[in-house]
Every structure is written in structure tokens, then in C-alpha cells.
Short mmCIF file of C-alpha atoms in Angstrom, two decimals:
data_model
loop_
_atom_site.label_atom_id
_atom_site.label_comp_id
_atom_site.label_asym_id
_atom_site.label_seq_id
_atom_site.Cartn_x
_atom_site.Cartn_y
_atom_site.Cartn_z
CA MET A 150 -21.74 -18.18 79.67
CA ASN A 151 -21.05 -21.29 81.79
CA ALA A 152 -18.66 -21.34 84.75
CA ALA A 153 -15.75 -22.85 82.80
CA THR A 154 -16.04 -20.30 80.02
CA ALA A 155 -16.29 -17.48 82.54
CA LEU A 156 -13.08 -18.63 84.23
CA GLU A 157 -11.29 -18.90 80.89
CA ASP A 158 -12.41 -15.41 79.92
CA ARG A 159 -11.33 -13.98 83.26
CA ALA A 160 -7.90 -15.63 83.00
CA ALA A 161 -7.36 -14.42 79.44
CA ARG A 162 -8.26 -10.82 80.35
CA ALA A 163 -6.02 -10.79 83.41
CA ASP A 164 -3.07 -12.16 81.45
CA ALA A 165 -3.61 -9.75 78.57
CA GLU A 166 -3.54 -6.80 80.99
CA ASP A 167 -0.54 -8.07 82.99
CA PRO A 168 2.32 -5.52 82.91
CA LEU A 169 4.71 -8.12 84.37
CA ALA A 170 4.16 -10.67 81.60
CA PRO A 171 7.47 -9.87 79.79
CA LEU A 172 9.41 -10.85 82.92
CA ALA A 173 8.77 -14.54 82.21
CA GLU A 174 11.45 -14.24 79.53
CA ARG A 175 14.01 -13.82 82.31
CA PHE A 176 13.56 -17.52 83.21
CA VAL A 177 14.31 -20.84 81.55
CA LEU A 178 11.01 -22.67 81.94
CA PRO A 179 10.56 -26.18 80.48
CA GLU A 180 8.14 -26.23 77.56
CA GLY A 181 4.85 -27.89 78.36
CA VAL A 182 5.35 -27.73 82.14
CA ILE A 183 3.26 -25.59 84.49
CA TYR A 184 5.63 -24.89 87.35
CA LEU A 185 3.84 -24.07 90.60
CA ASP A 186 6.57 -25.06 93.04
CA GLY A 187 8.75 -21.95 93.00
CA ASN A 188 7.94 -21.53 96.68
CA SER A 189 10.18 -24.58 97.21
CA LEU A 190 12.74 -24.15 94.43
CA GLY A 191 12.67 -21.25 92.02
CA PRO A 192 13.21 -22.02 88.32
CA LEU A 193 16.43 -21.24 86.49
CA PRO A 194 16.91 -17.54 85.66
CA ALA A 195 18.31 -17.07 82.16
CA ALA A 196 21.14 -14.93 83.53
CA VAL A 197 22.60 -17.74 85.65
CA PRO A 198 24.19 -20.13 83.06
CA PRO A 199 26.37 -17.48 81.35
CA ALA A 200 27.34 -15.98 84.71
CA LEU A 201 28.39 -19.36 86.06
CA ALA A 202 30.25 -20.19 82.85
CA ASP A 203 32.25 -17.00 83.31
CA VAL A 204 32.94 -17.77 86.97
CA VAL A 205 34.19 -21.25 86.15
CA ALA A 206 36.07 -20.66 82.90
CA ARG A 207 37.48 -17.16 83.39
CA GLN A 208 37.38 -16.16 87.05
CA TRP A 209 38.41 -19.55 88.42
CA GLY A 210 39.97 -21.12 85.34
CA THR A 211 42.16 -18.16 84.36
CA GLY A 212 42.14 -15.77 87.31
CA LEU A 213 42.66 -18.50 89.88
CA ILE A 214 43.31 -17.17 93.37
CA GLY A 215 43.63 -13.62 92.06
CA SER A 216 39.89 -13.56 91.52
CA TRP A 217 39.33 -13.11 95.24
CA ASN A 218 40.37 -9.52 94.55
CA ASP A 219 40.15 -9.03 90.78
CA SER A 220 36.65 -10.51 90.42
CA GLY A 221 35.29 -9.31 93.75
CA TRP A 222 34.92 -12.71 95.40
CA TRP A 223 35.97 -11.44 98.81
CA ASP A 224 33.34 -8.72 98.84
CA ALA A 225 30.57 -10.93 97.44
CA PRO A 226 28.80 -11.76 100.75
CA LEU A 227 28.32 -8.07 101.60
CA ARG A 228 27.65 -6.96 98.01
CA ILE A 229 25.00 -9.62 97.46
CA GLY A 230 23.67 -8.99 100.94
CA ASP A 231 23.00 -5.38 100.01
CA THR A 232 21.21 -6.50 96.83
CA ILE A 233 18.92 -8.69 98.91
CA GLY A 234 18.59 -5.87 101.41
CA ARG A 235 17.02 -3.69 98.74
CA LEU A 236 14.33 -6.38 98.25
CA VAL A 237 13.48 -6.58 101.94
CA GLY A 238 13.55 -2.90 102.86
CA ALA A 239 17.01 -2.77 104.42
CA ALA A 240 19.49 0.05 103.96
CA PRO A 241 23.02 -0.99 102.89
CA GLY A 242 25.41 -2.50 105.40
CA GLN A 243 22.89 -4.61 107.34
CA THR A 244 22.60 -7.81 105.31
CA VAL A 245 25.14 -10.53 104.57
CA ALA A 246 24.76 -13.53 102.25
CA GLY A 247 26.43 -16.92 102.62
CA ASP A 248 26.10 -20.15 104.61
CA SER A 249 22.87 -22.14 104.88
CA THR A 250 19.49 -21.08 106.21
CA SER A 251 20.06 -23.26 109.27
CA VAL A 252 23.37 -21.59 110.04
CA GLN A 253 21.86 -18.13 109.61
CA LEU A 254 18.91 -19.03 111.86
CA PHE A 255 21.23 -20.36 114.54
CA THR A 256 23.25 -17.16 114.31
CA ALA A 257 20.18 -14.92 114.51
CA LEU A 258 18.55 -16.72 117.43
CA SER A 259 21.80 -16.96 119.38
CA ALA A 260 22.64 -13.30 118.80
CA ALA A 261 19.14 -12.14 119.70
CA THR A 262 19.01 -13.99 123.00
CA ALA A 263 22.56 -12.87 123.83
CA LEU A 264 21.36 -9.27 123.53
CA ARG A 265 18.87 -9.93 126.35
CA PRO A 266 20.93 -12.14 128.70
CA ASP A 267 18.75 -11.43 131.74
CA ARG A 268 15.60 -12.82 130.10
CA PRO A 269 14.98 -16.59 130.13
CA LEU A 270 12.40 -17.13 127.36
CA LEU A 271 12.78 -17.68 123.61
CA VAL A 272 9.31 -17.67 122.06
CA THR A 273 8.59 -19.39 118.76
CA ASP A 274 5.68 -20.67 116.70
CA PRO A 275 4.60 -24.28 117.37
CA GLY A 276 3.69 -24.44 113.67
CA HIS A 277 7.05 -23.08 112.51
CA PHE A 278 9.05 -24.87 109.82
CA PRO A 279 10.85 -27.78 111.55
CA THR A 280 14.34 -26.25 111.24
CA ASP A 281 13.16 -23.14 113.10
CA ARG A 282 11.79 -25.27 115.93
CA TYR A 283 14.83 -27.54 116.10
CA LEU A 284 17.24 -24.62 116.18
CA ALA A 285 15.29 -22.75 118.84
CA ASP A 286 15.74 -25.85 121.02
CA ALA A 287 19.44 -26.04 120.10
CA VAL A 288 19.99 -22.41 121.11
CA ALA A 289 18.15 -23.01 124.39
CA ARG A 290 20.37 -26.00 125.15
CA ARG A 291 23.41 -23.73 124.90
CA GLY A 292 22.00 -21.23 127.42
CA ASP A 293 22.23 -21.83 131.12
CA ALA A 294 18.66 -20.79 131.82
CA LEU A 295 17.04 -20.30 128.42
CA GLU A 296 13.66 -21.93 127.84
CA VAL A 297 11.65 -22.23 124.61
CA ARG A 298 7.96 -21.38 124.71
CA ARG A 299 5.78 -22.28 121.72
CA ILE A 300 3.02 -19.73 121.24
CA PRO A 301 0.80 -19.51 118.11
CA PRO A 302 1.02 -16.12 116.35
CA ALA A 303 -2.62 -15.38 117.19
CA ASP A 304 -1.82 -15.67 120.91
CA LEU A 305 1.52 -13.87 120.93
CA GLU A 306 0.31 -10.38 121.88
CA LYS A 307 -1.59 -11.69 124.90
CA PHE A 308 1.38 -13.82 125.96
CA LEU A 309 3.70 -10.84 125.73
CA ALA A 310 1.28 -8.72 127.74
CA ASP A 311 1.37 -11.36 130.48
CA GLU A 312 4.99 -12.54 130.42
CA GLY A 313 6.83 -10.13 128.12
CA SER A 314 9.28 -9.01 130.78
CA ARG A 315 10.78 -12.52 130.71
CA VAL A 316 11.04 -12.81 126.91
CA ALA A 317 14.42 -12.31 125.25
CA ALA A 318 13.35 -12.85 121.64
CA VAL A 319 10.48 -14.07 119.49
CA SER A 320 10.90 -16.02 116.26
CA TYR A 321 8.15 -16.22 113.64
CA SER A 322 7.55 -16.28 109.91
CA PRO A 323 5.08 -13.92 108.21
CA VAL A 324 3.91 -16.78 105.95
CA ASP A 325 2.79 -20.20 107.22
CA PHE A 326 4.80 -22.67 105.12
CA ARG A 327 1.91 -25.14 105.08
CA THR A 328 -1.21 -23.05 104.54
CA GLY A 329 0.13 -19.80 103.07
CA GLU A 330 -1.58 -17.80 105.82
CA LEU A 331 -0.03 -14.36 106.35
CA CYS A 332 0.33 -12.91 109.84
CA ASP A 333 0.62 -9.25 110.77
CA MET A 334 4.39 -8.75 110.84
CA ALA A 335 4.12 -5.10 111.87
CA ALA A 336 1.76 -5.75 114.79
CA LEU A 337 3.78 -8.66 116.17
CA THR A 338 7.06 -6.75 115.89
CA GLU A 339 5.54 -3.79 117.70
CA ALA A 340 4.13 -6.01 120.45
CA THR A 341 7.53 -7.65 120.84
CA HIS A 342 9.23 -4.29 121.24
CA ARG A 343 6.66 -3.09 123.78
CA ALA A 344 7.73 -6.05 125.88
CA GLY A 345 11.39 -5.09 125.49
CA ALA A 346 12.19 -8.22 123.47
CA LEU A 347 13.78 -8.67 120.04
CA ALA A 348 11.92 -9.73 116.89
CA VAL A 349 13.54 -12.38 114.67
CA TRP A 350 11.76 -13.13 111.38
CA ASP A 351 12.19 -16.06 109.00
CA LEU A 352 11.43 -14.61 105.56
CA CYS A 353 12.05 -17.70 103.42
CA HIS A 354 8.49 -17.69 102.08
CA ALA A 355 8.23 -13.90 101.81
CA ALA A 356 11.43 -12.38 100.41
CA GLY A 357 11.06 -11.84 96.68
CA ALA A 358 7.30 -12.43 96.78
CA MET A 359 6.09 -9.25 98.45
CA PRO A 360 7.35 -5.90 99.73
CA LEU A 361 9.03 -6.13 103.12
CA HIS A 362 10.01 -3.19 105.28
CA LEU A 363 12.62 -4.39 107.76
CA ASP A 364 14.06 -0.97 108.57
CA ALA A 365 10.69 0.78 108.71
CA LEU A 366 9.24 -1.90 111.01
CA GLU A 367 12.39 -1.78 113.18
CA VAL A 368 12.86 -5.54 112.88
CA ASP A 369 15.87 -6.66 114.89
CA LEU A 370 17.11 -9.69 112.94
CA ALA A 371 15.83 -11.62 109.94
CA VAL A 372 16.95 -14.53 107.80
CA GLY A 373 15.90 -15.97 104.46
CA CYS A 374 16.95 -18.59 101.95
CA GLY A 375 18.17 -17.93 98.42
CA TYR A 376 16.44 -20.75 96.57
CA LYS A 377 12.69 -20.06 96.76
CA PHE A 378 11.39 -16.75 95.43
CA LEU A 379 14.95 -15.44 95.00
CA ASN A 380 15.56 -18.25 92.45
CA GLY A 381 19.22 -18.80 93.39
CA GLY A 382 19.25 -22.54 92.73
CA PRO A 383 19.18 -25.70 94.87
CA GLY A 384 20.87 -25.07 98.19
CA ALA A 385 21.57 -21.44 97.32
CA PRO A 386 23.18 -19.45 100.14
CA ALA A 387 20.94 -17.88 102.72
CA TRP A 388 21.20 -14.39 104.17
CA LEU A 389 21.10 -12.63 107.53
CA TYR A 390 19.85 -9.13 108.36
CA ALA A 391 20.80 -7.41 111.60
CA ALA A 392 19.59 -3.88 112.29
CA ARG A 393 22.45 -1.40 112.44
CA ARG A 394 21.58 -0.36 116.01
CA HIS A 395 22.64 -3.82 117.21
CA HIS A 396 25.94 -4.13 115.35
CA ASP A 397 28.29 -2.98 118.09
CA ALA A 398 26.86 -5.49 120.57
CA LEU A 399 26.13 -8.29 118.10
CA ASP A 400 27.70 -11.47 119.51
CA THR A 401 27.60 -14.19 116.85
CA PRO A 402 28.02 -17.80 117.99
CA LEU A 403 30.19 -19.02 115.09
CA THR A 404 33.33 -16.92 115.04
CA GLY A 405 34.96 -17.94 111.80
CA TRP A 406 37.97 -16.24 110.29
CA ASN A 407 35.95 -14.40 107.63
CA GLY A 408 34.22 -12.44 110.38
CA HIS A 409 37.47 -11.30 112.01
CA ALA A 410 38.36 -7.62 112.00
CA SER A 411 41.71 -8.50 110.37
CA PRO A 412 41.13 -11.89 108.74
CA PHE A 413 44.52 -12.08 107.05
CA ALA A 414 46.51 -11.12 110.15
CA MET A 415 45.90 -14.64 111.45
CA ASP A 416 45.67 -13.36 115.02
CA ARG A 417 45.50 -15.88 117.83
CA ASP A 418 42.34 -14.38 119.34
CA TYR A 419 39.07 -13.41 117.69
CA THR A 420 38.19 -9.76 117.23
CA PRO A 421 34.85 -9.20 115.45
CA ALA A 422 34.79 -7.12 112.30
CA PRO A 423 32.83 -3.88 112.45
CA GLY A 424 29.22 -3.90 111.31
CA ILE A 425 27.43 -6.78 109.63
CA ALA A 426 30.75 -8.19 108.39
CA ARG A 427 31.15 -9.83 111.80
CA ALA A 428 28.34 -12.21 110.77
CA ARG A 429 30.56 -13.71 108.09
CA ILE A 430 31.82 -17.11 109.17
CA GLY A 431 33.93 -19.30 106.89
CA THR A 432 35.07 -19.13 103.28
CA PRO A 433 31.89 -18.48 101.26
CA PRO A 434 30.66 -20.91 98.57
CA ILE A 435 31.61 -18.68 95.66
CA LEU A 436 30.04 -20.68 92.81
CA SER A 437 26.60 -20.80 94.42
CA LEU A 438 26.93 -17.29 95.81
CA LEU A 439 27.61 -15.80 92.37
CA ALA A 440 24.82 -17.91 90.86
CA LEU A 441 22.51 -16.24 93.40
CA GLU A 442 23.85 -12.83 92.44
CA ALA A 443 23.05 -13.50 88.78
CA ALA A 444 19.59 -14.79 89.73
CA LEU A 445 18.79 -11.60 91.60
CA THR A 446 19.04 -9.63 88.35
CA VAL A 447 15.50 -10.82 87.51
CA PHE A 448 14.30 -8.22 90.03
CA GLU A 449 15.92 -5.30 88.21
CA ASP A 450 13.31 -2.59 87.56
CA VAL A 451 10.59 -4.68 89.27
CA ASP A 452 8.11 -2.79 91.43
CA LEU A 453 7.53 -5.07 94.43
CA ALA A 454 4.14 -3.50 95.12
CA GLN A 455 3.12 -4.39 91.57
CA LEU A 456 4.54 -7.87 92.06
CA ARG A 457 2.47 -8.31 95.21
CA ALA A 458 -0.67 -7.06 93.47
CA LYS A 459 -0.28 -9.68 90.75
CA SER A 460 0.42 -12.38 93.34
CA VAL A 461 -2.83 -11.46 95.11
CA SER A 462 -4.69 -11.58 91.79
CA LEU A 463 -3.24 -15.02 90.98
CA THR A 464 -4.05 -16.56 94.35
CA GLU A 465 -7.52 -14.96 94.40
CA PHE A 466 -8.22 -16.40 90.95
CA PHE A 467 -7.01 -19.86 91.96
CA LEU A 468 -9.24 -19.82 95.04
CA THR A 469 -12.15 -18.92 92.75
CA CYS A 470 -11.22 -21.87 90.53
CA ALA A 471 -11.22 -24.05 93.64
CA GLU A 472 -14.73 -22.92 94.57
CA GLU A 473 -16.04 -23.56 91.07
CA LEU A 474 -14.28 -26.84 90.34
CA PHE A 475 -13.39 -28.57 93.60
CA THR A 476 -16.35 -28.05 95.92
CA PRO A 477 -18.12 -31.33 95.00
CA LEU A 478 -14.86 -33.30 94.89
CA GLY A 479 -13.80 -33.26 98.53
CA ILE A 480 -10.95 -30.77 97.98
CA THR A 481 -11.00 -27.95 100.51
CA PRO A 482 -9.00 -24.69 100.37
CA VAL A 483 -7.23 -23.91 103.66
CA THR A 484 -5.54 -20.66 102.58
CA PRO A 485 -7.43 -17.54 103.75
CA ARG A 486 -9.59 -15.79 101.17
CA ASP A 487 -8.71 -12.40 102.69
CA ALA A 488 -5.79 -11.12 100.59
CA ALA A 489 -4.28 -9.36 103.62
CA ARG A 490 -3.92 -12.77 105.27
CA ARG A 491 -2.52 -14.66 102.29
CA GLY A 492 1.05 -15.17 101.09
CA SER A 493 2.06 -16.38 97.64
CA HIS A 494 0.87 -19.96 97.69
CA VAL A 495 -2.51 -21.64 98.01
CA SER A 496 -2.97 -24.90 99.89
CA LEU A 497 -5.76 -27.38 99.34
CA ARG A 498 -6.69 -30.25 101.64
CA HIS A 499 -7.37 -33.77 100.37
CA PRO A 500 -6.65 -37.09 102.11
CA HIS A 501 -4.71 -38.36 99.08
CA ALA A 502 -2.46 -35.33 98.65
CA LEU A 503 0.67 -37.31 97.75
CA GLY A 504 -1.10 -39.37 95.09
CA LEU A 505 -2.67 -36.28 93.56
CA THR A 506 0.67 -34.46 93.51
CA ARG A 507 2.23 -37.38 91.62
CA ALA A 508 -0.69 -37.55 89.18
CA LEU A 509 -0.45 -33.82 88.45
CA ALA A 510 3.29 -34.15 87.78
CA ASP A 511 2.52 -36.90 85.26
CA ARG A 512 0.25 -34.40 83.50
CA GLY A 513 2.78 -31.58 83.39
CA VAL A 514 1.78 -29.64 86.54
CA VAL A 515 4.50 -29.45 89.19
CA ILE A 516 3.37 -28.66 92.73
CA ASP A 517 4.32 -30.08 96.11
CA MET A 518 2.57 -31.34 99.21
CA ARG A 519 2.96 -31.22 102.95
CA ALA A 520 2.07 -34.27 104.97
CA PRO A 521 -0.40 -35.52 105.63
CA ASP A 522 -2.98 -33.93 103.37
CA LEU A 523 -2.01 -30.54 101.92
CA LEU A 524 -1.36 -29.78 98.24
CA ARG A 525 0.59 -26.53 97.79
CA PHE A 526 0.29 -24.42 94.65
CA GLY A 527 3.00 -21.76 94.62
CA VAL A 528 2.66 -18.68 92.45
CA ASN A 529 5.50 -16.42 91.43
CA ALA A 530 4.21 -13.26 89.82
CA LEU A 531 7.38 -12.95 87.75
CA TYR A 532 6.32 -15.83 85.50
CA THR A 533 3.06 -17.50 86.63
CA THR A 534 -0.09 -16.75 84.62
CA HIS A 535 -3.78 -16.97 85.43
CA THR A 536 -4.27 -19.32 82.48
CA GLU A 537 -1.69 -21.72 83.92
CA LEU A 538 -3.54 -21.76 87.23
CA LEU A 539 -6.83 -22.50 85.51
CA THR A 540 -5.23 -25.33 83.54
CA ALA A 541 -3.76 -26.77 86.74
CA ALA A 542 -7.16 -26.59 88.44
CA GLN A 543 -8.89 -28.26 85.50
CA ARG A 544 -6.35 -31.09 85.41
CA LEU A 545 -6.66 -31.67 89.13
CA SER A 546 -10.44 -31.70 88.83
CA THR A 547 -10.29 -34.31 86.07
CA ILE A 548 -7.86 -36.49 88.03
CA VAL A 549 -10.10 -36.54 91.11
CA ARG A 550 -13.33 -36.92 89.19
CA ASP A 551 -11.96 -39.88 87.20
CA SER A 552 -10.06 -41.34 90.17
CA SER A 553 -7.02 -41.51 87.89
CA TYR A 554 -4.40 -41.51 90.64
CA ASP A 555 -2.86 -43.85 93.19
CA PRO A 556 -4.47 -43.03 96.55
CA ALA A 557 -1.56 -44.50 98.53
CA PRO A 558 1.70 -44.33 96.51
CA ALA A 559 4.96 -45.41 98.04
CA ARG A 560 7.43 -42.64 98.75
CA SER A 561 10.18 -43.03 96.19
CA GLY A 562 12.72 -40.70 97.76
CA PRO A 563 13.25 -37.85 100.19
CA VAL A 564 11.56 -35.33 97.90
CA THR A 565 8.02 -36.02 96.83
#
């Protein structure tokens, strides 16, 4: 049996034994397209179009303003927040949905540092997603004496041992958005707490892809988007988690009327609502919020440990494909082979990453890239198969071997 046949046989066996295979029917996936970019934008869940049609035609079209009460619009941020909370290991009453990821990050970082006003350092990852870095700087500019320190995750425990008494909060992601490398969320949270600081986690690349245990790990605050593994659609509302022990002292920076204790009293002064409701800000985007709620139904009856096990199997198989097919072609995996250090995407390095991404799209394989030289292959265990990954690897191998791509394509728009 040659290497190609062995890979095909392995993929076929894994897919035949996959207990999650029926879940693919919960999505609308274009025929003939291998979609490996759900770590940027999840595909359309089949439950979303009829739910949105009902929201538009009945709830809005017929119910009009009465739907704030009759259709549960007013309670949607907290109701949907609790649904997300169940996916990230949070008990009810600690998670709220609505607003953008940037707004939720700004809220979380501001609230965390306000809880430690006598400490001058906000620590974040120099390799963090740009928004996280920009907003850490924005929060520091608002503080009289707050300073941002950029410490790689591997160096955080030593830094905290040396300077932890000066640290108000740390802000990291468990999954590197470029390489897919997974850090030890439990160990870094524990080290942060030993220093007396607060742990703020960005879970955009983790929520919906693996089990998370926010309450059990005693995480202080966390945020995540709704449009990657949660499949809520482009620009779907983000969410904020704040541990219950912080609620009474939680000082949010954007005090909108939705977060008031008596929002319809129209009081002159702001009084925060009790609990996580104080993290509400303005009128929520109901159409997109209810689209997210419908999208979350794909997780009904899904065992997240089983989901993670399949994700590990998929990424392990793709790394094996990379070893077999890409080694002589100048394509190098950068995602760790150790499953305990790997999220739910695999990144490959090649100097012509943009050209290869375009060429794959022309051949029905949708991935994305991160400048300057990383190709990212996202796997979502709810619908991705081993056979699809093998096909994607074979097509990439053919493209590189035949040089059938533009090595320096012009960028045609903001999304490539």
C-alpha cells in the first residue's frame, strides 16, 4: 500500500466511525466546496433562515414594538448569554451577549483593571490579535498610571513571580490566532491569581471548538465572538463573561441605558443593574442576536469532549498529510504536533501564502492566510471530515508541484 492509498484508507475509516457525522446536516454547506475557514466565519446553520424569517415577518412585521416583551427581545442578551455560558463552563447569570468583540474586550479590560486600582500594569501577549493589543493600549491611555507590558505566554509565570504585585490584570488567548498553538489556560490563570491579579481571556478561537471551564478555573472575565465556531453569521454579536464574585464591584466603562437598574425610569443618574445585566450597554442588535441564538442550536446534544476528540483527530490527520505530501515542496507546518498544544486549526508556512490561498479557492477549497506567509486550515468537528482534509492537502500539493498559482497576486480587497 503506497502512502496516498494509506492516507485515503485512514480517512475513510475515521469518517465511517465518526459519531458526529450526522451533525453536518445542521449546516447549509455549498455543494462542491471544502470549507476550512470556519475559524474565521462559520457556515450557515440550517436553523438560521427560518428563525430570521420569523423574526422579520412575524415578530417585527406583525408584533412590532410589542415583541420586546411578547417575543422575548428584551431578555435576549441574558438568555443567549446563558446558552453560550453552557458551552464555556459558566453557570447561569454570568454571561451576556450583544455588542461587538471590541466593545466587550474594552469592557472586560477596563473592568478588570478597575478592580485592582492600586496596581499599574496591564499585561498582554505581544502576539495577541491586533484588536486585543490596540484595546489594551486604549485602556491604559484612560488610566492615570496604567502601563501595558507585553509578555509572551511562555514567559508569563516568571514575569508574575518577579513583578506580580504590580500587575492588575493579564489578557491572553488560549489559542494563537496565527499558528493554532494552545497555551495552558489553567496554569496561566492560577499563576495570575497567585500574584493577586485578574485573568481576562479572549476565547474567540476556542469557544465552540473545545470544552472550556471558566467557573472551574476561576477565570475572572472572558470574551468571545459569535461568528467563528459559534456560527452566528458575519459580525454576529460577541459575549462577555464576568465571574459572579465580581458582580457587585464590576465597574463597566460604557454605562448605557440597557445596563441601568431601572432602564425605563429614565433617571438622570446611572445606577448599575444587579449582576451581569450591568454589562448591557445600548439597544441590542435584535436581528443578529436572534440569528446567533438560532445558530447555537447546532450544539444541542453535542458532547464537547467528543467534539474536541474529533478536532484533535482531524488536525492530527492533516499534519500527517502535511508530512507525507508537503515535505519536499517547501511547505512547513508551524502548528504543534502535540495535541495538548494545538487548537482547532493548522497553519502551514510558505512564502507565497496569498497566492496559494487564491489558487485553492479556485479549486473549491476555502481557507485563509495570515501575512506574510501562513496558510490557515480551520477544522470544525461539527461538519469537517478527514476525507475533505486529505482532498485539500492533495490539491495544495498539486498546485505547488505544478506551480499553478500566482506567486505575487494583488490584494483585491480587505478580505483575502
